[in-house]
Tab-separated table of C-alpha atoms in Angstrom:
chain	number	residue	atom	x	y	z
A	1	UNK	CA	7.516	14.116	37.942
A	2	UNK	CA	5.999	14.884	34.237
A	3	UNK	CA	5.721	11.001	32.364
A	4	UNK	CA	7.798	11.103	29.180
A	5	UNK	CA	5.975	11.969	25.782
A	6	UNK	CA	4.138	8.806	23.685
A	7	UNK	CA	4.777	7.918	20.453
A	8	UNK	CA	3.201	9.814	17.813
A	9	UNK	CA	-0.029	8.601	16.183
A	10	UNK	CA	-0.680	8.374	12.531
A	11	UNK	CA	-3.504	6.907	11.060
A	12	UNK	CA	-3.989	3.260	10.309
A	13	UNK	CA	-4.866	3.734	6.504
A	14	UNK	CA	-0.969	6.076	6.532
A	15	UNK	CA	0.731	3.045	6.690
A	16	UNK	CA	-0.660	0.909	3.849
A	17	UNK	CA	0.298	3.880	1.165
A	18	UNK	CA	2.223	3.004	-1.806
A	19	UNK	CA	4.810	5.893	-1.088
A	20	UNK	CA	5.300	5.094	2.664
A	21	UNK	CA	5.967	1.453	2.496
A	22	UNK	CA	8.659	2.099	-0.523
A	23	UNK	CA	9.891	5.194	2.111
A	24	UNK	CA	9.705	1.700	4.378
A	25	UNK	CA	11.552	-0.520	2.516
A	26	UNK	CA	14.472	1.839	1.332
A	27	UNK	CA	14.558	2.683	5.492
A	28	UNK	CA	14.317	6.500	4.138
A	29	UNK	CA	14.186	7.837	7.740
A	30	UNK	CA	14.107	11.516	5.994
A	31	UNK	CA	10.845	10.740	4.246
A	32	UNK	CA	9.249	8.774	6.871
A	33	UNK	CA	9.667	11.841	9.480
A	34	UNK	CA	8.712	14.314	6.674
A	35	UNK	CA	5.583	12.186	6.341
A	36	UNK	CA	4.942	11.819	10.062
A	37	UNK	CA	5.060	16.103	10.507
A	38	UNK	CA	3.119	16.359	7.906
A	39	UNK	CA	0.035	13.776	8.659
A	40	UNK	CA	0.434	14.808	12.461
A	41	UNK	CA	1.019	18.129	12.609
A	42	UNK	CA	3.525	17.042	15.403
A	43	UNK	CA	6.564	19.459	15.892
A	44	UNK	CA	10.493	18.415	15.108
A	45	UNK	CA	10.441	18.651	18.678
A	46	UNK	CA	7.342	16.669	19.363
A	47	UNK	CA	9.180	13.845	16.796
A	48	UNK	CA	12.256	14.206	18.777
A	49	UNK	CA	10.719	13.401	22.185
A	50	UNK	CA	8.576	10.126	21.009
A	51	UNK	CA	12.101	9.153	19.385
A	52	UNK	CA	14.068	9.699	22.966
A	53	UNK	CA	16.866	12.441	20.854
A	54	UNK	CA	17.591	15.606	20.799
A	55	UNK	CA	15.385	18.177	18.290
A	56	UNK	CA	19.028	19.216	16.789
A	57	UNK	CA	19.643	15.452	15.906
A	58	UNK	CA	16.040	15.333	14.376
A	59	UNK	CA	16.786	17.882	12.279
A	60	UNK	CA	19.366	16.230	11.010
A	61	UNK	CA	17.795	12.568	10.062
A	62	UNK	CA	15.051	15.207	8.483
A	63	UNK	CA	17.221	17.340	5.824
A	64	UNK	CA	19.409	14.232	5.405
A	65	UNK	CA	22.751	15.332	7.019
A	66	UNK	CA	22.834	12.407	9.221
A	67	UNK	CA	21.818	9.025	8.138
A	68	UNK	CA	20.446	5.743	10.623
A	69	UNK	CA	22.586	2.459	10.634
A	70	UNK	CA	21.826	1.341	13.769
A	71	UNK	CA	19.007	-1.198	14.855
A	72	UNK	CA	18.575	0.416	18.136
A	73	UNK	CA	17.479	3.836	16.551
A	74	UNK	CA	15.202	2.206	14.168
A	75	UNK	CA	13.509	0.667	16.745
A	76	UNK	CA	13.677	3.642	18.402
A	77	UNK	CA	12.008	5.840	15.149
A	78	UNK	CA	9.323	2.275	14.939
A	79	UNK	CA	8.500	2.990	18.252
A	80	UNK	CA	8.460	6.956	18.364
A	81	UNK	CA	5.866	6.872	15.308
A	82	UNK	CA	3.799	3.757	17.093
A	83	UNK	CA	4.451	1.370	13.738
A	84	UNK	CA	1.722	-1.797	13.587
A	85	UNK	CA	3.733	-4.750	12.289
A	86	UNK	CA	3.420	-4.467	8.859
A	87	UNK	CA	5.314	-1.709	8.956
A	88	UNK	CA	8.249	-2.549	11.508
A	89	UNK	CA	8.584	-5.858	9.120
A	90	UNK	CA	9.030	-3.408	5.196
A	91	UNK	CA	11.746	-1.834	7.672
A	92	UNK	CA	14.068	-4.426	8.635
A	93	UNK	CA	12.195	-4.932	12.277
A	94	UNK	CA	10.811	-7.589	13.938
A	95	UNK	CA	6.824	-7.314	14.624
A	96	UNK	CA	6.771	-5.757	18.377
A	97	UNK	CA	5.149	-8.796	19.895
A	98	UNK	CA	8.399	-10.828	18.873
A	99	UNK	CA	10.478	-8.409	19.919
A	100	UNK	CA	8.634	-7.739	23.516
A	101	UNK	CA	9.280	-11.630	24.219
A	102	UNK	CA	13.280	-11.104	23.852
A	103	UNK	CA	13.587	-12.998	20.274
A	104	UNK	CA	16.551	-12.454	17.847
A	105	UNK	CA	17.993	-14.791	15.081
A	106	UNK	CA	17.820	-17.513	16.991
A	107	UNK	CA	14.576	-17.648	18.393
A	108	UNK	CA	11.809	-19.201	20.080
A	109	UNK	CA	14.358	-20.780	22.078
A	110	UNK	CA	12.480	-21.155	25.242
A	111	UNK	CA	9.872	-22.686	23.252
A	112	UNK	CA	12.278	-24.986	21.963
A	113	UNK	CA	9.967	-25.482	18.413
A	114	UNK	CA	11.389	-22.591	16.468
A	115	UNK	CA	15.276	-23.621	14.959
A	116	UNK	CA	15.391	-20.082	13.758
A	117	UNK	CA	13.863	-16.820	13.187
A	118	UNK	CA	14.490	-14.116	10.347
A	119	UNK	CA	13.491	-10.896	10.518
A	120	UNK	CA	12.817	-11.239	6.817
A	121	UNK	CA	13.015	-13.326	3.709
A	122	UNK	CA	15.968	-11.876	2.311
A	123	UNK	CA	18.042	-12.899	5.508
A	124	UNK	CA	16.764	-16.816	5.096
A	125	UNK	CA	17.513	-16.389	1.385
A	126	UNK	CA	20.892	-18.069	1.870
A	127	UNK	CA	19.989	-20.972	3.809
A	128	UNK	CA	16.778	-21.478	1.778
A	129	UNK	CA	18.466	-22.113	-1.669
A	130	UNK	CA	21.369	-24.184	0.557
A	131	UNK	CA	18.394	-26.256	1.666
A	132	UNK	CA	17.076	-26.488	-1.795
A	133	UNK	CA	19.937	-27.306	-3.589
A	134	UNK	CA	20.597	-30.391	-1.516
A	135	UNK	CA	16.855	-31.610	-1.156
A	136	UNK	CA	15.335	-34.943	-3.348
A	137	UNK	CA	12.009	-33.260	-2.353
A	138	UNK	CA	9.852	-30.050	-1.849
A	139	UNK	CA	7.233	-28.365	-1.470
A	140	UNK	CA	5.785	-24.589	-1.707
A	141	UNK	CA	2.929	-23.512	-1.412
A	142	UNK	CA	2.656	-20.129	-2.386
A	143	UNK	CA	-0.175	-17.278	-3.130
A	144	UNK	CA	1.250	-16.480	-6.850
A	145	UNK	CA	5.069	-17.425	-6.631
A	146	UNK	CA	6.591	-15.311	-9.060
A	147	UNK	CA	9.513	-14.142	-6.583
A	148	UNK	CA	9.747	-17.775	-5.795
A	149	UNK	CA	10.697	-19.516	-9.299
A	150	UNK	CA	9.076	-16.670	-12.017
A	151	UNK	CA	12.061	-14.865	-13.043
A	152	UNK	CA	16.320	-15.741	-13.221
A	153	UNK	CA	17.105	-13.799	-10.166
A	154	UNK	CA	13.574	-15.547	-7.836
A	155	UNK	CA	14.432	-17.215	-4.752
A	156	UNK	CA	14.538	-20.905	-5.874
A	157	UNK	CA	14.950	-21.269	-9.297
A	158	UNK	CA	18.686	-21.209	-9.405
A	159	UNK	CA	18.373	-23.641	-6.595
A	160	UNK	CA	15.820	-25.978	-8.140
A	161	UNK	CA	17.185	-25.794	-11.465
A	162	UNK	CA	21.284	-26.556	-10.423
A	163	UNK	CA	20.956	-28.575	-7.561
A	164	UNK	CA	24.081	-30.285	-5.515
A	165	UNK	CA	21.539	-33.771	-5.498
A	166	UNK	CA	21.982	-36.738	-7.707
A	167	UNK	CA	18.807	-37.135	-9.745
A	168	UNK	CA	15.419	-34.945	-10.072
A	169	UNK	CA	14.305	-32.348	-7.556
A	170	UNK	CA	10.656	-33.885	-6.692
A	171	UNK	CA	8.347	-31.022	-6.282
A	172	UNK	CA	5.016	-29.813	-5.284
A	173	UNK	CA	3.488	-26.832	-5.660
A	174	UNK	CA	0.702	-25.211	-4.726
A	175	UNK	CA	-0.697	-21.356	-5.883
A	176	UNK	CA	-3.768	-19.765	-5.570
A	177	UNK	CA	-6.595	-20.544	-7.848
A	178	UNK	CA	-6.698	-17.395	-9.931
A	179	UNK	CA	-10.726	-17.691	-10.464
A	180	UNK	CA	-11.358	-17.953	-6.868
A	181	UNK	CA	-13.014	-15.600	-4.484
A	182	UNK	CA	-10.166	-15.828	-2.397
A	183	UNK	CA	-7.906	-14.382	-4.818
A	184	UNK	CA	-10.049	-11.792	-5.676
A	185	UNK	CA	-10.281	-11.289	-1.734
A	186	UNK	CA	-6.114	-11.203	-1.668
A	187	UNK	CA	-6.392	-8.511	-4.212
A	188	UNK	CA	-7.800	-6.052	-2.236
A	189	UNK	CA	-5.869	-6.832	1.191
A	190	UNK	CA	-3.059	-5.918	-1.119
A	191	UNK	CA	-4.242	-2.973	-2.742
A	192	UNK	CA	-4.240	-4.774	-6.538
A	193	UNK	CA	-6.713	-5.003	-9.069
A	194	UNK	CA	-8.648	-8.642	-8.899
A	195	UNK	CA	-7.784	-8.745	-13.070
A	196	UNK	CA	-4.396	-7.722	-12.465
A	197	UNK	CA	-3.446	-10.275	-9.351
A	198	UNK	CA	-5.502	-13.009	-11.408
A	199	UNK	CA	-2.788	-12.391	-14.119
A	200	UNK	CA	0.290	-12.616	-11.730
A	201	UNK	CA	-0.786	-15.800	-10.541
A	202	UNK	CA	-1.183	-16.905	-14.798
A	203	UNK	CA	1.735	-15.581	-15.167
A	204	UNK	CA	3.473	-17.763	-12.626
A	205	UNK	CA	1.334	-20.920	-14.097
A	206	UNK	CA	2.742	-20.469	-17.643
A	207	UNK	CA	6.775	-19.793	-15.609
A	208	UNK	CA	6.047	-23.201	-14.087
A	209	UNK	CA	4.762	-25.054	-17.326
A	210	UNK	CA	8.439	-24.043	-18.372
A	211	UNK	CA	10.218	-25.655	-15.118
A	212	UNK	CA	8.712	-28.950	-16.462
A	213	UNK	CA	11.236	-29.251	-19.462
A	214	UNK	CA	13.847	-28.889	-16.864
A	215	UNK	CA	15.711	-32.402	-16.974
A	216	UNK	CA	16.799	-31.435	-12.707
A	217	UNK	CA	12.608	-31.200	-11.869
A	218	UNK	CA	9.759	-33.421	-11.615
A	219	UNK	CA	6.959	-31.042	-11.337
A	220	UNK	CA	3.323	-31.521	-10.059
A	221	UNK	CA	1.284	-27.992	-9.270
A	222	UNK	CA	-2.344	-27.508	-8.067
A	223	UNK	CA	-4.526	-25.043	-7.248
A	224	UNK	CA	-6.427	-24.195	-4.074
A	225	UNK	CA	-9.512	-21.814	-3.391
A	226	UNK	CA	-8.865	-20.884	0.293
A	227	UNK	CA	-7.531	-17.347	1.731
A	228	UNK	CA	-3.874	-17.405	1.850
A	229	UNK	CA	-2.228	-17.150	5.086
A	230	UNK	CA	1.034	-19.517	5.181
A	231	UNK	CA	3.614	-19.337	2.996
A	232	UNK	CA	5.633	-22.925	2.973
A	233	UNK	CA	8.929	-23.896	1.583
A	234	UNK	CA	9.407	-27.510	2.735
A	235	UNK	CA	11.087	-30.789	2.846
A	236	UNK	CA	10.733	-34.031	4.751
A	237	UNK	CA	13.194	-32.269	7.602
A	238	UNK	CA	12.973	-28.588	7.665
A	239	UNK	CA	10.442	-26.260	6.646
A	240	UNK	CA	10.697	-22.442	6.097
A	241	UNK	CA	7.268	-20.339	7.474
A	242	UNK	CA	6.202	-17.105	6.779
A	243	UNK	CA	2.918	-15.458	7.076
A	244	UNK	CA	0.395	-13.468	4.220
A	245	UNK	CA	-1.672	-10.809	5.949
A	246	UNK	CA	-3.773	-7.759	5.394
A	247	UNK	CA	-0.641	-5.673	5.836
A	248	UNK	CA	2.218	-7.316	4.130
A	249	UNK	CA	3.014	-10.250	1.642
A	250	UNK	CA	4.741	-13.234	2.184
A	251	UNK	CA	8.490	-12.374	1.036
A	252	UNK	CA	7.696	-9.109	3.445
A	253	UNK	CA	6.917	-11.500	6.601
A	254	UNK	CA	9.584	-12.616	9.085
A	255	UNK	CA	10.234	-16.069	8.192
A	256	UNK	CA	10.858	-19.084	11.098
A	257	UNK	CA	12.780	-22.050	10.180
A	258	UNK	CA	11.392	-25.511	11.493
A	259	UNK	CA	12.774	-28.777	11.228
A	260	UNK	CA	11.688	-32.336	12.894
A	261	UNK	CA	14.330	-31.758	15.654
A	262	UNK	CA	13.523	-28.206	17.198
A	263	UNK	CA	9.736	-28.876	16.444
A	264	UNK	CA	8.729	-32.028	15.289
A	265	UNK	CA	5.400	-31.513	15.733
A	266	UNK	CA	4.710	-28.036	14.423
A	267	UNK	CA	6.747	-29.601	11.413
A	268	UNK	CA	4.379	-32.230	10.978
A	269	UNK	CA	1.461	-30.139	11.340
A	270	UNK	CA	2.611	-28.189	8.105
A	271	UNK	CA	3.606	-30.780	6.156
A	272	UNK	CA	-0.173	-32.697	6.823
A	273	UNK	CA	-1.548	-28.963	6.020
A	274	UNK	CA	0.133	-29.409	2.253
A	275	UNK	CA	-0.810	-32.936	2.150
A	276	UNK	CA	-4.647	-31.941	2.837
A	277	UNK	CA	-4.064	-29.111	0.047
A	278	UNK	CA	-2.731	-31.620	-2.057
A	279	UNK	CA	-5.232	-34.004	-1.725
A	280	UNK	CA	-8.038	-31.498	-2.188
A	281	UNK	CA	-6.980	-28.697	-4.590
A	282	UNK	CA	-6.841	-28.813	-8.381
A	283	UNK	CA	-3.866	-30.486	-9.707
A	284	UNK	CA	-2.719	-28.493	-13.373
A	285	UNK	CA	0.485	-29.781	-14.265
């Protein structure tokens, strides 16, 4: 009996291009195949095998006459082109390792340390600002933080700067030195200029300095000089984790929710991890 067809196999460097991860993030099946042919030289019919559909169907997601709306087929499409991570995250999916151990929203439950598990930020959006609102305390720590607090429509600024709490919103936050080597390192993971990350991270400096008027905050912010590789939002019960890498940024990363219940002591360990930062980093405002 012949063994079915593999996925498809495009190089490594394919999958970090500016026009493939927007093709990623819109979930522009249409361009992603287009791109696929044209960096593999694979057939509609090669495509359609790696997929598991029929070429007709391919030729379809291809000129656009049929569009994808079900999870099952994007996994299908993640799997047909062999997507790393980074990639299968900018498209709605969780990384393949997750996935291969049976996790869904709510997660990690064998594990019991993992409350629960978003394939990314923008589903844990909701229950992030909820948690914000209603905190006395927090604390980020961040690379740059602009999509955090930087602009009206950021993550946690509505959150921080309305809360449901009685009194100020006690936070802590800590961003990337924007003189460091690490940050300078970041740049280039990311595909940025060092000057022009070093400015982001200013940027989000000076759109802090203006949180500190705000009668709802008690501000204090540092900076720290090591790579970047969690991304915290955190109070003295539940903390919100998500991961910078080579391949994505932190808002791009699934995100796990963990709270002193479900995993006290993973909880614990992040929350000492800030306190350490804290201790040791720069302290600007």
């Amino acid at each position: 009996m012949t063994s079915p067809p593999g996925p498809v196999h495009l190089p490594a460097t394919a999958w970090r291009r500016p026009d493939v991860r927007q093709a990623l993030g819109d979930r522009n099946v249409s361009a992603l195949l287009r791109f696929a042919q044209q960096h593999t030289g694979a057939s509609q019919s090669r495509l359609a095998e790696a997929i598991g559909i029929g070429q007709g169907r391919l030729n379809e997601l291809v000129n656009r006459r049929r569009e994808v709306t079900s999870l099952e087929m994007f996994e299908r499409i993640a799997d047909g082109l062999n997507m790393p991570d980074s990639a299968r995250m900018l498209l709605g999916l969780a990384p393949s390792g997750i996935r291969a151990a049976g996790a869904a929203d709510d997660l990690v439950a064998a594990a019991g340390i993992v409350g629960r598990y978003y394939s990314v930020q923008a589903d844990a959006a909701r229950d992030i600002r909820q948690l914000v609102a209603g905190a006395s305390a927090l604390d980020i720590l961040a690379v740059r933080g602009l999509g955090l607090w930087g602009l009206n429509d950021s993550l946690l600024r509505a959150a921080m700067t309305t809360p449901t709490r009685p009194g100020a919103l006690l936070v802590r936050v800590l961003i990337l030195d924007a003189d460091s080597d690490a940050a300078a390192r970041r740049a280039v993971e990311i595909g940025e200029s060092p000057d022009g990350f070093a400015a982001g991270i200013r940027l989000a400096e000076h759109k802090l300095a203006e949180l500190t008027l705000h009668p709802a905050i008690s501000l204090e912010a540092y900076r720290y000089t090591a790579l970047p590789v969690w991304r915290v939002i955190s109070t003295d019960e539940i903390s919100f984790v998500s991961t910078f890498d080579e391949g994505w940024e932190g808002h791009e990363s699934p995100v796990c929710r963990v709270d002193v219940l479900s995993g006290a002591s993973l909880h614990r360990g992040f929350r000492r991890a800030i306190d350490e930062l804290v201790a040791t980093s720069e302290r600007f405002i």
